[in-house]
Amino acid sequence: MQENEYGYFDDANREFVITTPYTPTPWINYLGNDGFYALMSNTAGGYCFYRDPKFRRLTRYRYNNIPADSGGRYFYFNVDGETWAAGGRPVDTKLDKYECRHGMGYSKFNVEKNGIESTLTSFVPLKTTGEVHRLQITNNNDVAKTVDSFSFIEWCLWNAEDDGANFQRNLSTGEVEVEKNTIFHKTEFRERRNHYAFYSCNRDIDGFDTDRQDFIGTYNSFANPKVVADAQSTNKIAHGWSPIASHHNKLELAPGETVSLIYVLGYVEVEPEDKWESKAVINKKPTWAFQEQFDTDEKFENELAKLEAYWTGLLENIVVDTPSDSLNRSLNIWNQYQNMTTFNLSRSASFYESGIGRGMGFRDSNQDTIGFTHMVPGEVRQRILDLSAIQMSDGSAYHQYQPLTKKGNANVGGNFNDDPMWLVLSTANYIKETGDTSILDQELAFEDTPDVKNIHFDHLTASFNHVINNLGPHGLPLIGRADWNDCLNLNCFSTEPNESYQTTQRGDSKVAESVMIAGQFVLYGNEYARICDLRGLTDEAARARAEVAKMVATVDQHGWDGEWFIRAYDSRGEKIGSNENEEGKIFIESQGFCLMAGIGYDDGRAIQALDSVNSMLLAEHGIVLNNPPFSEYNKFIGEITSYPQGYKENAGIFTHNNPWIVVAETMAGRGDQAFDYFSRFTPLFRPQDMAKHKTEPYCYSQMIAGKDAAIPGEAKNSWLTGAAAWSFYTATQYILGIMPDYSGLLIEPCIPTDWTTYNVKRNFRGASYDITINNPNGVSKGVVSIEVDGNAIEGNIIDFATFSGTHKVVVTMG
Ligand code: BGC
Ligand code: NOJ
């Protein structure tokens, strides 16, 4: 089963098993589902927060540190003077055994040294605002052993940004209390906070520490804390400096004996009038009730089983069985898991997103919904409405909102002109999946006109109109600050190193145009027209279709370069992404969007554009964003030209947009090509390549260094990327061809020619379909017949109104 030098997939348990603490980058997992989240590396590094990773951070983490991955929930052992840790690090003692299993919402660490074995199981129980850890320690020796076991976490002083900056204040504010086996973190509780945190142990302890300097020693490190070496806690209360929480258990273990310790790291909110038990003593009642839920092995295991059942429920809505094990594993487990992570966290907190910068992105969060609407439709409805609420009456939108307040983020503002039309995508996709058209009638004001009664449908109209009200000299959509590509800044002209490319805008910006937004408008404008049809708005649908047709004509006239689609016109009206350019002749985004919009399939241009992508943009690990890369900074083009060649938006393989080309290939009917592309940028297809890839093999990274990079194939920025949702959507709907539509399930596969059969189980609007697709003639595309429960149906839509319950569907291609 060893698939590479770092680990392997265990599909039966839906786990990735890591076999060394020394992965090329920390390989992480996400714990938590309902507002409390924890990042957990393969050596128990990481941190946790309640809802907002900036304002409610419980534990401290040191990003980009040396050694890598500094800070976490550490459990140290001292046995006969030898020290190590239950997560495999931060002590670098050579272990006799190490294994980390990242599963669905939990991580498990099994290590052994000198016959002392430990299993640490960590998770965030459902509907719980805290992490729970069980540490089982077994003496496998045939003599009794004394195990000195120490827990350790370091508190963050709540505001993660301030915590890493404002030391003149912070080194004086820290406050803790200790009662029974629980250490309380109450910094700033005396002032405006009505929340505190605690760290408890379910067994009597033999000592504690609350001050980092006491526990670690000023010039020691996480690898060799003084208290662990001494096998002796200091039992001191921290006053300012850096408060921590550590429990000490001195365990006498007979041969073969196992003990189990359960730790809860919890977040508690109290009513303002209920904060104190007595002067300066915090109200601990909620804590005792919290801990009690998890204080026995049985309770712990029940909660873990509930979490497992929760994930089974989420994942059984779509289950595929294809000739490709890598595809099955990706779609059935890891891709859906990553989609839920983007649902929970958008782009806020990973090991590369520090959790202090970004809110929920309008563009990103709308797109992300296409990856999880089938799992959490109710939550998606709310998410779409939250996004819709930060839209202005002219159709523009705040680019981000803050998760705690749901208010638009004024520091970033708006004017990213691709934003509006993503709302049509998320809404259309939601209705197709659920059939719930009532979302359109939901009353919802625009941000700038809170007193005017509007409904969500009006927001889609505003999105549509925003594009046609903001056209440039060629009749193409104005780009504003940027379109999907944040780094194509055509109205920024920055020569000042201290300013942000994303928020700086100069000039009247009425010239620079985006062909990508043109394609996006055609694609989602048509979708808007279909939504108008659903509502019987014949005139509005006709108006929309006329505008879309006009845009197609404009793209034909001003957006086609001869062999591919142009990318944009800059502020001087010059082409970007044209054969006339020396660098950046061709870009992926305008090919993706014009082709997904259906432009050029009737006259050979679509195939020409796809062939240009193949000859100019294809690399070993996917399709690069542009070619040739920019070699010099150009203030008229912006941040894209700031990156070294082959990285990020400057000709990196920006995985988010690779699926767009895969969709286009399926529309062109080239199933072998589509699948080949898909397998290049999906890391699950090449787990043996991880020394080069570096980031986790079980999730998409935002970027893989492109063919022009100094070191092609290195991935960066794992986990929080639109690649997750787009890949799942593309594979299930366009390759496997099971496509929810307004009236039912549309079946339109485009597969590799050597697939003879595959199966998809799909829950859809209250019915379950067990769909077998047979491909006796080795084609890529073309459905010749569909039988539902043995009866042939007309066409290739399984009408949802006809079916409930469970059904067998047989599709024959040819
Ligand atoms: C990155 C983009 C990102 C943007 C906004 C840029 O530096 O290259 O990928 O979307 O910042 O934060
Ligand atoms: C990452 C951002 O989150 C996303 O919104 C953007 O589309 C891509 N970068 C490309 O610049």
PDB file of N, CA, C and O in Angstrom, residues 12-56:
ATOM      1  N   ALA A  12     -10.772   2.496   2.433  1.00  0.00           N
ATOM      2  CA  ALA A  12     -11.834   1.871   3.225  1.00  0.00           C
ATOM      3  C   ALA A  12     -12.150   2.730   4.444  1.00  0.00           C
ATOM      4  O   ALA A  12     -13.303   2.860   4.859  1.00  0.00           O
ATOM      5  N   ASN A  13     -11.116   3.343   5.013  1.00  0.00           N
ATOM      6  CA  ASN A  13     -11.330   4.197   6.186  1.00  0.00           C
ATOM      7  C   ASN A  13     -11.440   5.678   5.830  1.00  0.00           C
ATOM      8  O   ASN A  13     -11.530   6.513   6.733  1.00  0.00           O
ATOM      9  N   ARG A  14     -11.382   5.983   4.554  1.00  0.00           N
ATOM     10  CA  ARG A  14     -11.397   7.376   4.084  1.00  0.00           C
ATOM     11  C   ARG A  14     -10.307   8.176   4.809  1.00  0.00           C
ATOM     12  O   ARG A  14     -10.546   9.233   5.399  1.00  0.00           O
ATOM     13  N   GLU A  15      -9.089   7.604   4.759  1.00  0.00           N
ATOM     14  CA  GLU A  15      -7.972   8.262   5.448  1.00  0.00           C
ATOM     15  C   GLU A  15      -6.778   8.365   4.516  1.00  0.00           C
ATOM     16  O   GLU A  15      -6.619   7.540   3.617  1.00  0.00           O
ATOM     17  N   PHE A  16      -5.949   9.366   4.759  1.00  0.00           N
ATOM     18  CA  PHE A  16      -4.610   9.345   4.179  1.00  0.00           C
ATOM     19  C   PHE A  16      -3.650   9.074   5.327  1.00  0.00           C
ATOM     20  O   PHE A  16      -3.711   9.730   6.377  1.00  0.00           O
ATOM     21  N   VAL A  17      -2.790   8.094   5.115  1.00  0.00           N
ATOM     22  CA  VAL A  17      -1.894   7.663   6.185  1.00  0.00           C
ATOM     23  C   VAL A  17      -0.501   8.204   5.904  1.00  0.00           C
ATOM     24  O   VAL A  17       0.078   7.923   4.847  1.00  0.00           O
ATOM     25  N   ILE A  18       0.005   9.002   6.812  1.00  0.00           N
ATOM     26  CA  ILE A  18       1.329   9.603   6.633  1.00  0.00           C
ATOM     27  C   ILE A  18       2.322   8.831   7.490  1.00  0.00           C
ATOM     28  O   ILE A  18       2.069   8.579   8.676  1.00  0.00           O
ATOM     29  N   THR A  19       3.438   8.445   6.870  1.00  0.00           N
ATOM     30  CA  THR A  19       4.329   7.524   7.563  1.00  0.00           C
ATOM     31  C   THR A  19       5.631   8.164   8.025  1.00  0.00           C
ATOM     32  O   THR A  19       6.524   7.466   8.502  1.00  0.00           O
ATOM     33  N   THR A  20       5.729   9.474   7.865  1.00  0.00           N
ATOM     34  CA  THR A  20       6.903  10.170   8.415  1.00  0.00           C
ATOM     35  C   THR A  20       6.484  11.550   8.910  1.00  0.00           C
ATOM     36  O   THR A  20       5.666  12.209   8.263  1.00  0.00           O
ATOM     37  N   PRO A  21       7.068  11.984  10.018  1.00  0.00           N
ATOM     38  CA  PRO A  21       6.767  13.357  10.450  1.00  0.00           C
ATOM     39  C   PRO A  21       7.389  14.386   9.510  1.00  0.00           C
ATOM     40  O   PRO A  21       7.034  15.554   9.551  1.00  0.00           O
ATOM     41  N   TYR A  22       8.317  13.940   8.671  1.00  0.00           N
ATOM     42  CA  TYR A  22       9.107  14.896   7.884  1.00  0.00           C
ATOM     43  C   TYR A  22       8.633  14.941   6.428  1.00  0.00           C
ATOM     44  O   TYR A  22       9.355  14.601   5.497  1.00  0.00           O
ATOM     45  N   THR A  23       7.390  15.349   6.243  1.00  0.00           N
ATOM     46  CA  THR A  23       6.856  15.553   4.897  1.00  0.00           C
ATOM     47  C   THR A  23       7.472  16.827   4.305  1.00  0.00           C
ATOM     48  O   THR A  23       7.944  17.691   5.063  1.00  0.00           O
ATOM     49  N   PRO A  24       7.444  16.985   2.980  1.00  0.00           N
ATOM     50  CA  PRO A  24       8.122  18.150   2.377  1.00  0.00           C
ATOM     51  C   PRO A  24       7.555  19.493   2.838  1.00  0.00           C
ATOM     52  O   PRO A  24       8.274  20.487   2.909  1.00  0.00           O
ATOM     53  N   THR A  25       6.256  19.549   3.097  1.00  0.00           N
ATOM     54  CA  THR A  25       5.640  20.687   3.780  1.00  0.00           C
ATOM     55  C   THR A  25       4.744  20.032   4.825  1.00  0.00           C
ATOM     56  O   THR A  25       4.456  18.843   4.708  1.00  0.00           O
ATOM     57  N   PRO A  26       4.299  20.777   5.833  1.00  0.00           N
ATOM     58  CA  PRO A  26       3.341  20.148   6.756  1.00  0.00           C
ATOM     59  C   PRO A  26       2.106  19.722   5.965  1.00  0.00           C
ATOM     60  O   PRO A  26       1.599  20.497   5.148  1.00  0.00           O
ATOM     61  N   TRP A  27       1.651  18.509   6.166  1.00  0.00           N
ATOM     62  CA  TRP A  27       0.457  18.027   5.474  1.00  0.00           C
ATOM     63  C   TRP A  27      -0.693  18.083   6.468  1.00  0.00           C
ATOM     64  O   TRP A  27      -0.672  17.386   7.490  1.00  0.00           O
ATOM     65  N   ILE A  28      -1.657  18.899   6.142  1.00  0.00           N
ATOM     66  CA  ILE A  28      -2.629  19.220   7.191  1.00  0.00           C
ATOM     67  C   ILE A  28      -4.012  18.622   6.948  1.00  0.00           C
ATOM     68  O   ILE A  28      -4.329  18.105   5.883  1.00  0.00           O
ATOM     69  N   ASN A  29      -4.807  18.738   7.991  1.00  0.00           N
ATOM     70  CA  ASN A  29      -6.210  18.343   7.968  1.00  0.00           C
ATOM     71  C   ASN A  29      -7.010  19.481   8.598  1.00  0.00           C
ATOM     72  O   ASN A  29      -6.447  20.332   9.298  1.00  0.00           O
ATOM     73  N   TYR A  30      -8.297  19.498   8.319  1.00  0.00           N
ATOM     74  CA  TYR A  30      -9.183  20.478   8.944  1.00  0.00           C
ATOM     75  C   TYR A  30     -10.172  19.757   9.839  1.00  0.00           C
ATOM     76  O   TYR A  30     -10.789  18.779   9.420  1.00  0.00           O
ATOM     77  N   LEU A  31     -10.302  20.231  11.062  1.00  0.00           N
ATOM     78  CA  LEU A  31     -11.281  19.670  11.987  1.00  0.00           C
ATOM     79  C   LEU A  31     -12.358  20.724  12.217  1.00  0.00           C
ATOM     80  O   LEU A  31     -12.055  21.912  12.305  1.00  0.00           O
ATOM     81  N   GLY A  32     -13.603  20.288  12.339  1.00  0.00           N
ATOM     82  CA  GLY A  32     -14.673  21.236  12.668  1.00  0.00           C
ATOM     83  C   GLY A  32     -15.661  21.423  11.536  1.00  0.00           C
ATOM     84  O   GLY A  32     -15.284  21.403  10.356  1.00  0.00           O
ATOM     85  N   ASN A  33     -16.926  21.592  11.907  1.00  0.00           N
ATOM     86  CA  ASN A  33     -17.980  21.733  10.903  1.00  0.00           C
ATOM     87  C   ASN A  33     -18.948  22.856  11.194  1.00  0.00           C
ATOM     88  O   ASN A  33     -19.610  23.333  10.299  1.00  0.00           O
ATOM     89  N   ASP A  34     -19.103  23.230  12.414  1.00  0.00           N
ATOM     90  CA  ASP A  34     -20.219  24.117  12.770  1.00  0.00           C
ATOM     91  C   ASP A  34     -19.758  25.431  13.374  1.00  0.00           C
ATOM     92  O   ASP A  34     -20.315  25.896  14.354  1.00  0.00           O
ATOM     93  N   GLY A  35     -18.718  26.015  12.850  1.00  0.00           N
ATOM     94  CA  GLY A  35     -18.320  27.326  13.350  1.00  0.00           C
ATOM     95  C   GLY A  35     -17.032  27.308  14.163  1.00  0.00           C
ATOM     96  O   GLY A  35     -16.381  28.331  14.311  1.00  0.00           O
ATOM     97  N   PHE A  36     -16.655  26.148  14.692  1.00  0.00           N
ATOM     98  CA  PHE A  36     -15.369  26.057  15.385  1.00  0.00           C
ATOM     99  C   PHE A  36     -14.446  25.216  14.506  1.00  0.00           C
ATOM    100  O   PHE A  36     -14.795  24.098  14.134  1.00  0.00           O
ATOM    101  N   TYR A  37     -13.287  25.779  14.183  1.00  0.00           N
ATOM    102  CA  TYR A  37     -12.407  25.096  13.240  1.00  0.00           C
ATOM    103  C   TYR A  37     -10.990  24.983  13.778  1.00  0.00           C
ATOM    104  O   TYR A  37     -10.525  25.852  14.511  1.00  0.00           O
ATOM    105  N   ALA A  38     -10.339  23.896  13.373  1.00  0.00           N
ATOM    106  CA  ALA A  38      -8.964  23.676  13.782  1.00  0.00           C
ATOM    107  C   ALA A  38      -8.160  23.197  12.590  1.00  0.00           C
ATOM    108  O   ALA A  38      -8.640  22.399  11.789  1.00  0.00           O
ATOM    109  N   LEU A  39      -6.955  23.712  12.477  1.00  0.00           N
ATOM    110  CA  LEU A  39      -6.024  23.233  11.464  1.00  0.00           C
ATOM    111  C   LEU A  39      -5.081  22.279  12.170  1.00  0.00           C
ATOM    112  O   LEU A  39      -4.566  22.599  13.249  1.00  0.00           O
ATOM    113  N   MET A  40      -4.867  21.110  11.580  1.00  0.00           N
ATOM    114  CA  MET A  40      -4.110  20.060  12.263  1.00  0.00           C
ATOM    115  C   MET A  40      -3.089  19.472  11.299  1.00  0.00           C
ATOM    116  O   MET A  40      -3.458  18.864  10.301  1.00  0.00           O
ATOM    117  N   SER A  41      -1.816  19.680  11.594  1.00  0.00           N
ATOM    118  CA  SER A  41      -0.795  19.132  10.694  1.00  0.00           C
ATOM    119  C   SER A  41      -0.529  17.682  11.044  1.00  0.00           C
ATOM    120  O   SER A  41      -1.038  17.150  12.033  1.00  0.00           O
ATOM    121  N   ASN A  42       0.323  17.055  10.263  1.00  0.00           N
ATOM    122  CA  ASN A  42       0.660  15.651  10.508  1.00  0.00           C
ATOM    123  C   ASN A  42       1.575  15.468  11.707  1.00  0.00           C
ATOM    124  O   ASN A  42       1.960  14.342  12.018  1.00  0.00           O
ATOM    125  N   THR A  43       1.922  16.570  12.392  1.00  0.00           N
ATOM    126  CA  THR A  43       2.615  16.411  13.668  1.00  0.00           C
ATOM    127  C   THR A  43       1.876  17.199  14.759  1.00  0.00           C
ATOM    128  O   THR A  43       2.481  17.685  15.709  1.00  0.00           O
ATOM    129  N   ALA A  44       0.567  17.313  14.597  1.00  0.00           N
ATOM    130  CA  ALA A  44      -0.315  17.968  15.576  1.00  0.00           C
ATOM    131  C   ALA A  44      -0.079  19.469  15.691  1.00  0.00           C
ATOM    132  O   ALA A  44      -0.523  20.118  16.633  1.00  0.00           O
ATOM    133  N   GLY A  45       0.601  20.039  14.708  1.00  0.00           N
ATOM    134  CA  GLY A  45       0.771  21.491  14.671  1.00  0.00           C
ATOM    135  C   GLY A  45      -0.506  22.160  14.184  1.00  0.00           C
ATOM    136  O   GLY A  45      -1.397  21.501  13.644  1.00  0.00           O
ATOM    137  N   GLY A  46      -0.574  23.481  14.369  1.00  0.00           N
ATOM    138  CA  GLY A  46      -1.740  24.225  13.900  1.00  0.00           C
ATOM    139  C   GLY A  46      -2.422  24.954  15.033  1.00  0.00           C
ATOM    140  O   GLY A  46      -1.852  25.107  16.119  1.00  0.00           O
ATOM    141  N   TYR A  47      -3.639  25.393  14.781  1.00  0.00           N
ATOM    142  CA  TYR A  47      -4.330  26.219  15.764  1.00  0.00           C
ATOM    143  C   TYR A  47      -5.818  26.120  15.544  1.00  0.00           C
ATOM    144  O   TYR A  47      -6.283  25.477  14.603  1.00  0.00           O
ATOM    145  N   CYS A  48      -6.580  26.775  16.424  1.00  0.00           N
ATOM    146  CA  CYS A  48      -8.031  26.714  16.287  1.00  0.00           C
ATOM    147  C   CYS A  48      -8.649  28.077  16.570  1.00  0.00           C
ATOM    148  O   CYS A  48      -8.018  28.956  17.160  1.00  0.00           O
ATOM    149  N   PHE A  49      -9.882  28.235  16.106  1.00  0.00           N
ATOM    150  CA  PHE A  49     -10.570  29.509  16.298  1.00  0.00           C
ATOM    151  C   PHE A  49     -12.070  29.283  16.264  1.00  0.00           C
ATOM    152  O   PHE A  49     -12.551  28.260  15.780  1.00  0.00           O
ATOM    153  N   TYR A  50     -12.768  30.246  16.810  1.00  0.00           N
ATOM    154  CA  TYR A  50     -14.219  30.204  16.779  1.00  0.00           C
ATOM    155  C   TYR A  50     -14.707  31.192  15.721  1.00  0.00           C
ATOM    156  O   TYR A  50     -14.502  32.400  15.838  1.00  0.00           O
ATOM    157  N   ARG A  51     -15.274  30.685  14.671  1.00  0.00           N
ATOM    158  CA  ARG A  51     -15.875  31.445  13.559  1.00  0.00           C
ATOM    159  C   ARG A  51     -14.925  32.345  12.788  1.00  0.00           C
ATOM    160  O   ARG A  51     -14.913  32.326  11.572  1.00  0.00           O
ATOM    161  N   ASP A  52     -14.157  33.167  13.465  1.00  0.00           N
ATOM    162  CA  ASP A  52     -13.343  34.138  12.763  1.00  0.00           C
ATOM    163  C   ASP A  52     -11.875  33.953  13.151  1.00  0.00           C
ATOM    164  O   ASP A  52     -11.501  34.177  14.295  1.00  0.00           O
ATOM    165  N   PRO A  53     -11.047  33.574  12.161  1.00  0.00           N
ATOM    166  CA  PRO A  53      -9.653  33.257  12.496  1.00  0.00           C
ATOM    167  C   PRO A  53      -8.823  34.474  12.889  1.00  0.00           C
ATOM    168  O   PRO A  53      -7.728  34.330  13.413  1.00  0.00           O
ATOM    169  N   LYS A  54      -9.355  35.661  12.664  1.00  0.00           N
ATOM    170  CA  LYS A  54      -8.623  36.838  13.104  1.00  0.00           C
ATOM    171  C   LYS A  54      -9.054  37.237  14.519  1.00  0.00           C
ATOM    172  O   LYS A  54      -8.227  37.414  15.406  1.00  0.00           O
ATOM    173  N   PHE A  55     -10.347  37.348  14.735  1.00  0.00           N
ATOM    174  CA  PHE A  55     -10.837  37.947  15.993  1.00  0.00           C
ATOM    175  C   PHE A  55     -11.094  36.967  17.130  1.00  0.00           C
ATOM    176  O   PHE A  55     -11.285  37.388  18.268  1.00  0.00           O
ATOM    177  N   ARG A  56     -11.180  35.683  16.821  1.00  0.00           N
ATOM    178  CA  ARG A  56     -11.490  34.720  17.884  1.00  0.00           C
ATOM    179  C   ARG A  56     -10.528  33.538  17.828  1.00  0.00           C
ATOM    180  O   ARG A  56     -10.926  32.400  17.742  1.00  0.00           O
TER     181      ARG A  56
END
